[in-house]
């Protein structure tokens, strides 16, 4: 039985272990959505992960969800990412970019544009804006002939990601953002080929994944999903059937992996594991849930058939997480106050474990 510390072949990449750094937005990009030297240091500190998945990166200005997040839609952004990917590679790591289109989870004060979504249904809750949280605005429903350009935006960003030195991309199909909005039965009220039936609601996800595979190759394309997750008010009436259909279509594309959050009943997730012929990455907890992923949850999911395990919060506070898990030394606690603010504090200031003689 493989453990977290056995190597794993992921597409063309040889991962030295099965510990993945989960994507985490840290809103520390410079104006213009540019990556910074601090971001290079942050990811380089965590390069002992088998694979790093970056924070969510917008594929277009209108796809930007939060202020202060980086992009992959301008040449300057590509150039700014290059030192980040170089730093990770120099330190022996591998990094995918998470391509995140926020859809309706956005605000005109952030992008200068009215957000778009499958339907004119607002997200539930407040979205982040440059002046603080504000109620989620009603998005503009995309016309049928506009939908493909948003699916293609993921592929264009993937091409730029590879130009910037990323080893691949993960499409953000989870947590109530654009792909997840299309999958939903209450955020997507469309009556055209992108809404209604399961076959129609999965179409956007499949088109985005297919275009990305065409752009950068299947071995460089992963996708993250949160079955039944309910983030920002998205609901799915039919989670098991919806994801069974989605995985069947995605399987034809033979992507590098799917990355599941443990947002559905274990029985549903294990069923999806059995149905998926390729690499299955699991994040064993729920975003912002009370209990962060640790060794016990990871081992349990390896037993249940996961190939790779992603850790979020534990990686923020423990740049040497792989070594700490391997040796069993305590994990440092995370400071939630610096998740989305603080500059280098709470970002570059977590030390590796201090061994004493
Ligand atoms: C500060 C923070 C930012 C996050 N940003 C993202 C993101 O950009 N994309 C994403 O898919 N998940 C995001 N997540 C969710 C994590 O990837 C992960 O699923 C979650 O933290 C649960 O895993 P954990 O218990 O190991 O922390 C974020 C989580 C945190 C704590």
GROMACS .gro file of C-alpha atoms and ligand atoms in nm:
model
  388
    1UNK     CA    1   0.000   0.000   0.000
    2UNK     CA    2   0.161   0.330  -0.103
    3UNK     CA    3   0.205   0.595   0.163
    4UNK     CA    4   0.221   0.973   0.130
    5UNK     CA    5   0.596   0.937   0.082
    6UNK     CA    6   0.599   0.704  -0.216
    7UNK     CA    7   0.673   0.866  -0.551
    8UNK     CA    8   0.400   0.903  -0.810
    9UNK     CA    9   0.406   0.944  -1.187
   10UNK     CA   10   0.170   1.227  -1.289
   11UNK     CA   11   0.166   1.262  -1.665
   12UNK     CA   12   0.521   1.352  -1.757
   13UNK     CA   13   0.611   1.452  -1.403
   14UNK     CA   14   0.785   1.236  -1.145
   15UNK     CA   15   0.645   1.344  -0.808
   16UNK     CA   16   0.875   1.253  -0.519
   17UNK     CA   17   0.578   1.216  -0.282
   18UNK     CA   18   0.198   1.221  -0.282
   19UNK     CA   19   0.155   1.545  -0.088
   20UNK     CA   20  -0.007   1.821  -0.294
   21UNK     CA   21  -0.024   2.183  -0.185
   22UNK     CA   22  -0.391   2.281  -0.233
   23UNK     CA   23  -0.471   2.601  -0.423
   24UNK     CA   24  -0.502   2.897  -0.187
   25UNK     CA   25  -0.583   3.256  -0.271
   26UNK     CA   26  -0.360   3.488  -0.069
   27UNK     CA   27  -0.436   3.823  -0.244
   28UNK     CA   28  -0.079   3.946  -0.244
   29UNK     CA   29  -0.038   4.020  -0.615
   30UNK     CA   30   0.075   4.363  -0.735
   31UNK     CA   31  -0.138   4.605  -0.938
   32UNK     CA   32  -0.224   4.469  -1.279
   33UNK     CA   33  -0.253   4.115  -1.141
   34UNK     CA   34   0.123   4.071  -1.135
   35UNK     CA   35   0.304   3.804  -0.935
   36UNK     CA   36   0.572   3.940  -0.699
   37UNK     CA   37   0.911   3.837  -0.557
   38UNK     CA   38   0.735   3.751  -0.228
   39UNK     CA   39   0.512   3.508  -0.415
   40UNK     CA   40   0.823   3.346  -0.565
   41UNK     CA   41   0.970   3.306  -0.216
   42UNK     CA   42   0.641   3.169  -0.075
   43UNK     CA   43   0.606   2.898  -0.336
   44UNK     CA   44   0.980   2.820  -0.333
   45UNK     CA   45   0.961   2.762   0.045
   46UNK     CA   46   0.699   2.493  -0.025
   47UNK     CA   47   0.876   2.325  -0.319
   48UNK     CA   48   0.917   1.994  -0.136
   49UNK     CA   49   0.548   1.924  -0.207
   50UNK     CA   50   0.497   1.650  -0.464
   51UNK     CA   51   0.299   1.912  -0.655
   52UNK     CA   52   0.203   2.272  -0.580
   53UNK     CA   53  -0.126   2.404  -0.714
   54UNK     CA   54  -0.113   2.782  -0.718
   55UNK     CA   55  -0.373   3.020  -0.582
   56UNK     CA   56  -0.666   3.087  -0.815
   57UNK     CA   57  -0.549   3.290  -1.117
   58UNK     CA   58  -0.798   3.484  -1.332
   59UNK     CA   59  -0.803   3.400  -1.704
   60UNK     CA   60  -0.958   3.738  -1.792
   61UNK     CA   61  -1.028   4.066  -1.617
   62UNK     CA   62  -1.399   3.990  -1.597
   63UNK     CA   63  -1.311   3.653  -1.447
   64UNK     CA   64  -1.136   3.817  -1.149
   65UNK     CA   65  -1.318   3.741  -0.826
   66UNK     CA   66  -1.115   3.914  -0.555
   67UNK     CA   67  -0.901   4.227  -0.558
   68UNK     CA   68  -0.528   4.153  -0.533
   69UNK     CA   69  -0.531   3.822  -0.716
   70UNK     CA   70  -0.289   3.745  -1.000
   71UNK     CA   71  -0.385   3.693  -1.363
   72UNK     CA   72  -0.274   3.505  -1.673
   73UNK     CA   73  -0.425   3.718  -1.945
   74UNK     CA   74  -0.155   3.978  -2.021
   75UNK     CA   75   0.206   3.950  -2.135
   76UNK     CA   76   0.319   4.137  -1.824
   77UNK     CA   77   0.149   3.877  -1.607
   78UNK     CA   78   0.328   3.596  -1.791
   79UNK     CA   79   0.660   3.773  -1.738
   80UNK     CA   80   0.586   3.827  -1.369
   81UNK     CA   81   0.508   3.457  -1.314
   82UNK     CA   82   0.838   3.344  -1.467
   83UNK     CA   83   1.052   3.411  -1.155
   84UNK     CA   84   0.791   3.223  -0.948
   85UNK     CA   85   0.800   2.907  -1.157
   86UNK     CA   86   1.181   2.934  -1.186
   87UNK     CA   87   1.212   2.960  -0.807
   88UNK     CA   88   0.997   2.650  -0.757
   89UNK     CA   89   1.192   2.453  -1.016
   90UNK     CA   90   1.530   2.568  -0.881
   91UNK     CA   91   1.422   2.435  -0.543
   92UNK     CA   92   1.326   2.099  -0.694
   93UNK     CA   93   0.949   2.148  -0.712
   94UNK     CA   94   0.665   2.131  -0.963
   95UNK     CA   95   0.376   2.379  -0.993
   96UNK     CA   96   0.041   2.392  -1.172
   97UNK     CA   97  -0.155   2.718  -1.203
   98UNK     CA   98  -0.514   2.709  -1.086
   99UNK     CA   99  -0.727   2.888  -1.347
  100UNK     CA  100  -1.019   3.047  -1.168
  101UNK     CA  101  -1.300   3.241  -1.338
  102UNK     CA  102  -1.519   3.387  -1.065
  103UNK     CA  103  -1.830   3.434  -1.279
  104UNK     CA  104  -2.097   3.591  -1.059
  105UNK     CA  105  -1.866   3.596  -0.753
  106UNK     CA  106  -1.715   3.930  -0.849
  107UNK     CA  107  -1.796   4.299  -0.837
  108UNK     CA  108  -1.778   4.602  -1.071
  109UNK     CA  109  -1.565   4.782  -0.809
  110UNK     CA  110  -1.303   4.509  -0.856
  111UNK     CA  111  -1.303   4.468  -1.234
  112UNK     CA  112  -1.482   4.777  -1.368
  113UNK     CA  113  -1.736   4.543  -1.527
  114UNK     CA  114  -2.065   4.387  -1.434
  115UNK     CA  115  -1.995   4.021  -1.352
  116UNK     CA  116  -2.130   3.752  -1.581
  117UNK     CA  117  -2.283   3.417  -1.500
  118UNK     CA  118  -2.498   3.146  -1.648
  119UNK     CA  119  -2.811   3.331  -1.529
  120UNK     CA  120  -2.897   3.664  -1.368
  121UNK     CA  121  -2.900   3.509  -1.021
  122UNK     CA  122  -2.684   3.669  -0.751
  123UNK     CA  123  -2.446   3.469  -0.539
  124UNK     CA  124  -2.549   3.436  -0.176
  125UNK     CA  125  -2.336   3.646   0.057
  126UNK     CA  126  -2.090   3.929   0.029
  127UNK     CA  127  -1.805   3.944  -0.220
  128UNK     CA  128  -1.469   4.108  -0.156
  129UNK     CA  129  -1.411   4.448  -0.316
  130UNK     CA  130  -1.133   4.708  -0.285
  131UNK     CA  131  -1.340   4.889  -0.019
  132UNK     CA  132  -1.442   4.578   0.175
  133UNK     CA  133  -1.716   4.318   0.151
  134UNK     CA  134  -2.031   4.413  -0.042
  135UNK     CA  135  -2.346   4.220  -0.133
  136UNK     CA  136  -2.292   4.003  -0.440
  137UNK     CA  137  -2.433   4.190  -0.740
  138UNK     CA  138  -2.673   4.036  -0.992
  139UNK     CA  139  -2.462   3.906  -1.280
  140UNK     CA  140  -2.548   3.951  -1.644
  141UNK     CA  141  -2.657   3.621  -1.799
  142UNK     CA  142  -2.423   3.525  -2.083
  143UNK     CA  143  -2.582   3.498  -2.429
  144UNK     CA  144  -2.551   3.153  -2.581
  145UNK     CA  145  -2.295   3.270  -2.834
  146UNK     CA  146  -2.082   3.434  -2.562
  147UNK     CA  147  -2.042   3.119  -2.355
  148UNK     CA  148  -1.768   2.956  -2.568
  149UNK     CA  149  -1.536   3.257  -2.532
  150UNK     CA  150  -1.541   3.211  -2.155
  151UNK     CA  151  -1.469   2.839  -2.191
  152UNK     CA  152  -1.184   2.926  -2.428
  153UNK     CA  153  -1.045   3.176  -2.177
  154UNK     CA  154  -0.934   2.883  -1.959
  155UNK     CA  155  -0.741   2.740  -2.252
  156UNK     CA  156  -0.580   3.073  -2.340
  157UNK     CA  157  -0.471   3.117  -1.978
  158UNK     CA  158  -0.335   2.762  -1.981
  159UNK     CA  159  -0.122   2.847  -2.285
  160UNK     CA  160   0.009   3.152  -2.104
  161UNK     CA  161   0.071   2.944  -1.792
  162UNK     CA  162   0.293   2.708  -1.988
  163UNK     CA  163   0.470   3.008  -2.144
  164UNK     CA  164   0.529   3.132  -1.788
  165UNK     CA  165   0.693   2.804  -1.693
  166UNK     CA  166   0.408   2.628  -1.510
  167UNK     CA  167   0.410   2.249  -1.539
  168UNK     CA  168   0.037   2.249  -1.606
  169UNK     CA  169  -0.295   2.395  -1.500
  170UNK     CA  170  -0.587   2.302  -1.279
  171UNK     CA  171  -0.926   2.433  -1.391
  172UNK     CA  172  -1.119   2.562  -1.091
  173UNK     CA  173  -1.446   2.376  -1.127
  174UNK     CA  174  -1.526   2.394  -0.754
  175UNK     CA  175  -1.647   2.625  -0.478
  176UNK     CA  176  -1.923   2.814  -0.657
  177UNK     CA  177  -1.714   2.988  -0.924
  178UNK     CA  178  -1.804   2.997  -1.294
  179UNK     CA  179  -1.772   2.627  -1.385
  180UNK     CA  180  -1.950   2.532  -1.063
  181UNK     CA  181  -2.223   2.788  -1.141
  182UNK     CA  182  -2.289   2.617  -1.474
  183UNK     CA  183  -2.305   2.277  -1.299
  184UNK     CA  184  -2.556   2.410  -1.047
  185UNK     CA  185  -2.931   2.371  -1.071
  186UNK     CA  186  -3.015   2.701  -0.900
  187UNK     CA  187  -2.741   2.934  -1.035
  188UNK     CA  188  -2.794   2.799  -1.387
  189UNK     CA  189  -3.154   2.851  -1.501
  190UNK     CA  190  -3.070   2.850  -1.871
  191UNK     CA  191  -3.298   2.697  -2.129
  192UNK     CA  192  -3.037   2.670  -2.405
  193UNK     CA  193  -2.776   2.398  -2.459
  194UNK     CA  194  -2.588   2.504  -2.142
  195UNK     CA  195  -2.874   2.459  -1.896
  196UNK     CA  196  -3.151   2.230  -1.777
  197UNK     CA  197  -3.052   1.868  -1.822
  198UNK     CA  198  -2.737   1.720  -1.672
  199UNK     CA  199  -2.593   1.682  -2.022
  200UNK     CA  200  -2.639   2.055  -2.072
  201UNK     CA  201  -2.517   2.170  -1.731
  202UNK     CA  202  -2.188   1.981  -1.766
  203UNK     CA  203  -2.129   2.119  -2.116
  204UNK     CA  204  -1.941   2.432  -2.007
  205UNK     CA  205  -1.703   2.234  -1.784
  206UNK     CA  206  -1.636   1.983  -2.059
  207UNK     CA  207  -1.583   2.255  -2.322
  208UNK     CA  208  -1.338   2.438  -2.094
  209UNK     CA  209  -1.148   2.117  -2.019
  210UNK     CA  210  -1.149   2.004  -2.379
  211UNK     CA  211  -1.018   2.339  -2.505
  212UNK     CA  212  -0.746   2.333  -2.239
  213UNK     CA  213  -0.641   1.980  -2.332
  214UNK     CA  214  -0.622   2.093  -2.696
  215UNK     CA  215  -0.414   2.395  -2.593
  216UNK     CA  216  -0.156   2.243  -2.359
  217UNK     CA  217  -0.212   1.867  -2.365
  218UNK     CA  218  -0.400   1.629  -2.138
  219UNK     CA  219  -0.092   1.559  -1.924
  220UNK     CA  220  -0.085   1.926  -1.826
  221UNK     CA  221  -0.457   1.960  -1.748
  222UNK     CA  222  -0.629   1.888  -1.417
  223UNK     CA  223  -0.966   1.996  -1.281
  224UNK     CA  224  -1.094   2.060  -0.929
  225UNK     CA  225  -1.451   1.980  -0.827
  226UNK     CA  226  -1.660   2.014  -0.509
  227UNK     CA  227  -1.960   1.784  -0.550
  228UNK     CA  228  -2.259   1.911  -0.353
  229UNK     CA  229  -2.044   2.189  -0.207
  230UNK     CA  230  -2.303   2.467  -0.181
  231UNK     CA  231  -2.054   2.756  -0.186
  232UNK     CA  232  -2.188   3.106  -0.251
  233UNK     CA  233  -2.537   2.958  -0.270
  234UNK     CA  234  -2.486   2.708  -0.553
  235UNK     CA  235  -2.704   2.399  -0.523
  236UNK     CA  236  -2.708   2.079  -0.724
  237UNK     CA  237  -3.033   1.880  -0.713
  238UNK     CA  238  -2.867   1.569  -0.841
  239UNK     CA  239  -2.507   1.554  -0.720
  240UNK     CA  240  -2.431   1.181  -0.771
  241UNK     CA  241  -2.578   1.167  -1.122
  242UNK     CA  242  -2.435   1.505  -1.220
  243UNK     CA  243  -2.079   1.414  -1.125
  244UNK     CA  244  -2.105   1.063  -1.267
  245UNK     CA  245  -2.198   1.218  -1.601
  246UNK     CA  246  -1.929   1.483  -1.576
  247UNK     CA  247  -1.655   1.234  -1.493
  248UNK     CA  248  -1.763   1.008  -1.780
  249UNK     CA  249  -1.719   1.298  -2.024
  250UNK     CA  250  -1.395   1.420  -1.866
  251UNK     CA  251  -1.251   1.068  -1.873
  252UNK     CA  252  -1.261   1.074  -2.253
  253UNK     CA  253  -1.015   1.366  -2.239
  254UNK     CA  254  -0.773   1.171  -2.017
  255UNK     CA  255  -0.668   1.471  -1.809
  256UNK     CA  256  -0.375   1.449  -1.568
  257UNK     CA  257  -0.607   1.435  -1.268
  258UNK     CA  258  -0.931   1.528  -1.102
  259UNK     CA  259  -0.905   1.696  -0.762
  260UNK     CA  260  -1.206   1.636  -0.539
  261UNK     CA  261  -1.297   1.817  -0.221
  262UNK     CA  262  -1.470   1.607   0.044
  263UNK     CA  263  -1.789   1.809   0.010
  264UNK     CA  264  -2.021   1.513  -0.053
  265UNK     CA  265  -2.097   1.199   0.144
  266UNK     CA  266  -1.806   0.962   0.153
  267UNK     CA  267  -2.012   0.701  -0.030
  268UNK     CA  268  -2.060   0.940  -0.323
  269UNK     CA  269  -1.691   1.030  -0.331
  270UNK     CA  270  -1.578   0.668  -0.315
  271UNK     CA  271  -1.819   0.591  -0.599
  272UNK     CA  272  -1.656   0.866  -0.806
  273UNK     CA  273  -1.311   0.724  -0.721
  274UNK     CA  274  -1.421   0.384  -0.853
  275UNK     CA  275  -1.563   0.541  -1.166
  276UNK     CA  276  -1.255   0.751  -1.244
  277UNK     CA  277  -0.990   0.570  -1.447
  278UNK     CA  278  -0.709   0.818  -1.385
  279UNK     CA  279  -0.534   1.004  -1.107
  280UNK     CA  280  -0.765   1.096  -0.821
  281UNK     CA  281  -0.654   1.374  -0.588
  282UNK     CA  282  -0.855   1.428  -0.270
  283UNK     CA  283  -0.869   1.717  -0.030
  284UNK     CA  284  -1.016   1.538   0.270
  285UNK     CA  285  -1.185   1.840   0.427
  286UNK     CA  286  -1.428   2.115   0.341
  287UNK     CA  287  -1.297   2.465   0.257
  288UNK     CA  288  -1.309   2.679   0.570
  289UNK     CA  289  -1.438   2.379   0.763
  290UNK     CA  290  -1.344   2.355   1.130
  291UNK     CA  291  -1.089   2.078   1.090
  292UNK     CA  292  -0.792   2.112   0.858
  293UNK     CA  293  -0.643   1.818   0.672
  294UNK     CA  294  -0.378   1.631   0.868
  295UNK     CA  295  -0.194   1.302   0.847
  296UNK     CA  296  -0.483   1.088   0.972
  297UNK     CA  297  -0.729   1.219   0.712
  298UNK     CA  298  -0.468   1.179   0.441
  299UNK     CA  299  -0.391   0.818   0.530
  300UNK     CA  300  -0.759   0.737   0.545
  301UNK     CA  301  -0.812   0.869   0.193
  302UNK     CA  302  -0.512   0.682   0.059
  303UNK     CA  303  -0.680   0.370   0.201
  304UNK     CA  304  -1.004   0.467   0.027
  305UNK     CA  305  -0.822   0.480  -0.307
  306UNK     CA  306  -0.697   0.836  -0.353
  307UNK     CA  307  -0.367   0.863  -0.541
  308UNK     CA  308  -0.261   1.204  -0.408
  309UNK     CA  309  -0.374   1.410  -0.109
  310UNK     CA  310  -0.390   1.788  -0.102
  311UNK     CA  311  -0.332   1.994   0.211
  312UNK     CA  312  -0.436   2.357   0.238
  313UNK     CA  313  -0.407   2.536   0.570
  314UNK     CA  314  -0.136   2.303   0.699
  315UNK     CA  315   0.083   2.416   0.408
  316UNK     CA  316   0.036   2.783   0.491
  317UNK     CA  317   0.178   2.739   0.840
  318UNK     CA  318   0.429   2.464   0.759
  319UNK     CA  319   0.648   2.531   0.456
  320UNK     CA  320   0.827   2.202   0.536
  321UNK     CA  321   0.499   2.011   0.565
  322UNK     CA  322   0.625   1.702   0.383
  323UNK     CA  323   0.919   1.667   0.620
  324UNK     CA  324   0.702   1.726   0.926
  325UNK     CA  325   0.455   1.459   0.814
  326UNK     CA  326   0.740   1.221   0.740
  327UNK     CA  327   0.907   1.265   1.077
  328UNK     CA  328   0.589   1.314   1.280
  329UNK     CA  329   0.697   1.641   1.439
  330UNK     CA  330   0.412   1.877   1.538
  331UNK     CA  331   0.243   2.100   1.282
  332UNK     CA  332   0.243   2.473   1.349
  333UNK     CA  333  -0.102   2.633   1.382
  334UNK     CA  334  -0.220   2.869   1.111
  335UNK     CA  335  -0.301   3.236   1.168
  336UNK     CA  336  -0.632   3.301   0.993
  337UNK     CA  337  -0.596   3.678   1.026
  338UNK     CA  338  -0.319   3.676   0.765
  339UNK     CA  339  -0.492   3.450   0.511
  340UNK     CA  340  -0.579   3.749   0.293
  341UNK     CA  341  -0.368   4.033   0.435
  342UNK     CA  342  -0.045   4.108   0.611
  343UNK     CA  343   0.204   4.131   0.327
  344UNK     CA  344   0.499   3.903   0.404
  345UNK     CA  345   0.373   3.853   0.760
  346UNK     CA  346   0.187   3.523   0.783
  347UNK     CA  347   0.315   3.452   0.432
  348UNK     CA  348   0.694   3.421   0.442
  349UNK     CA  349   0.733   3.422   0.819
  350UNK     CA  350   0.642   3.063   0.907
  351UNK     CA  351   0.973   2.886   0.978
  352UNK     CA  352   1.066   2.528   0.906
  353UNK     CA  353   1.063   2.303   1.215
  354UNK     CA  354   1.338   2.397   1.459
  355UNK     CA  355   1.505   2.073   1.568
  356UNK     CA  356   1.700   2.088   1.892
  357UNK     CA  357   1.994   1.868   1.979
  358LIG     C1  358  -0.676   3.115   0.259
  358LIG     C2  359  -0.742   3.013   0.170
  358LIG     C3  360  -0.758   3.040   0.036
  358LIG     C4  361  -0.816   2.945  -0.050
  358LIG     N1  362  -0.823   2.971  -0.185
  358LIG     C5  363  -0.862   2.873  -0.270
  358LIG     C6  364  -0.849   2.890  -0.411
  358LIG     O1  365  -0.799   2.992  -0.462
  358LIG     N2  366  -0.890   2.788  -0.490
  358LIG     C7  367  -0.943   2.673  -0.438
  358LIG     O2  368  -0.978   2.583  -0.514
  358LIG     N3  369  -0.953   2.653  -0.306
  358LIG     C8  370  -0.912   2.748  -0.220
  358LIG     N4  371  -0.914   2.725  -0.084
  358LIG     C9  372  -0.957   2.593  -0.034
  358LIG    C10  373  -0.835   2.502  -0.011
  358LIG     O3  374  -0.775   2.465  -0.133
  358LIG    C11  375  -0.875   2.373   0.065
  358LIG     O4  376  -0.972   2.303  -0.010
  358LIG    C12  377  -0.931   2.403   0.203
  358LIG     O5  378  -0.845   2.490   0.277
  358LIG    C13  379  -0.953   2.275   0.287
  358LIG     O6  380  -0.835   2.203   0.299
  358LIG     P1  381  -0.746   2.204   0.437
  358LIG     O7  382  -0.836   2.147   0.543
  358LIG     O8  383  -0.633   2.113   0.405
  358LIG     O9  384  -0.709   2.345   0.462
  358LIG    C14  385  -0.861   2.821   0.003
  358LIG    C15  386  -0.846   2.795   0.139
  358LIG    C16  387  -0.787   2.888   0.223
  358LIG    C17  388  -0.766   2.855   0.369
   0.00000   0.00000   0.00000
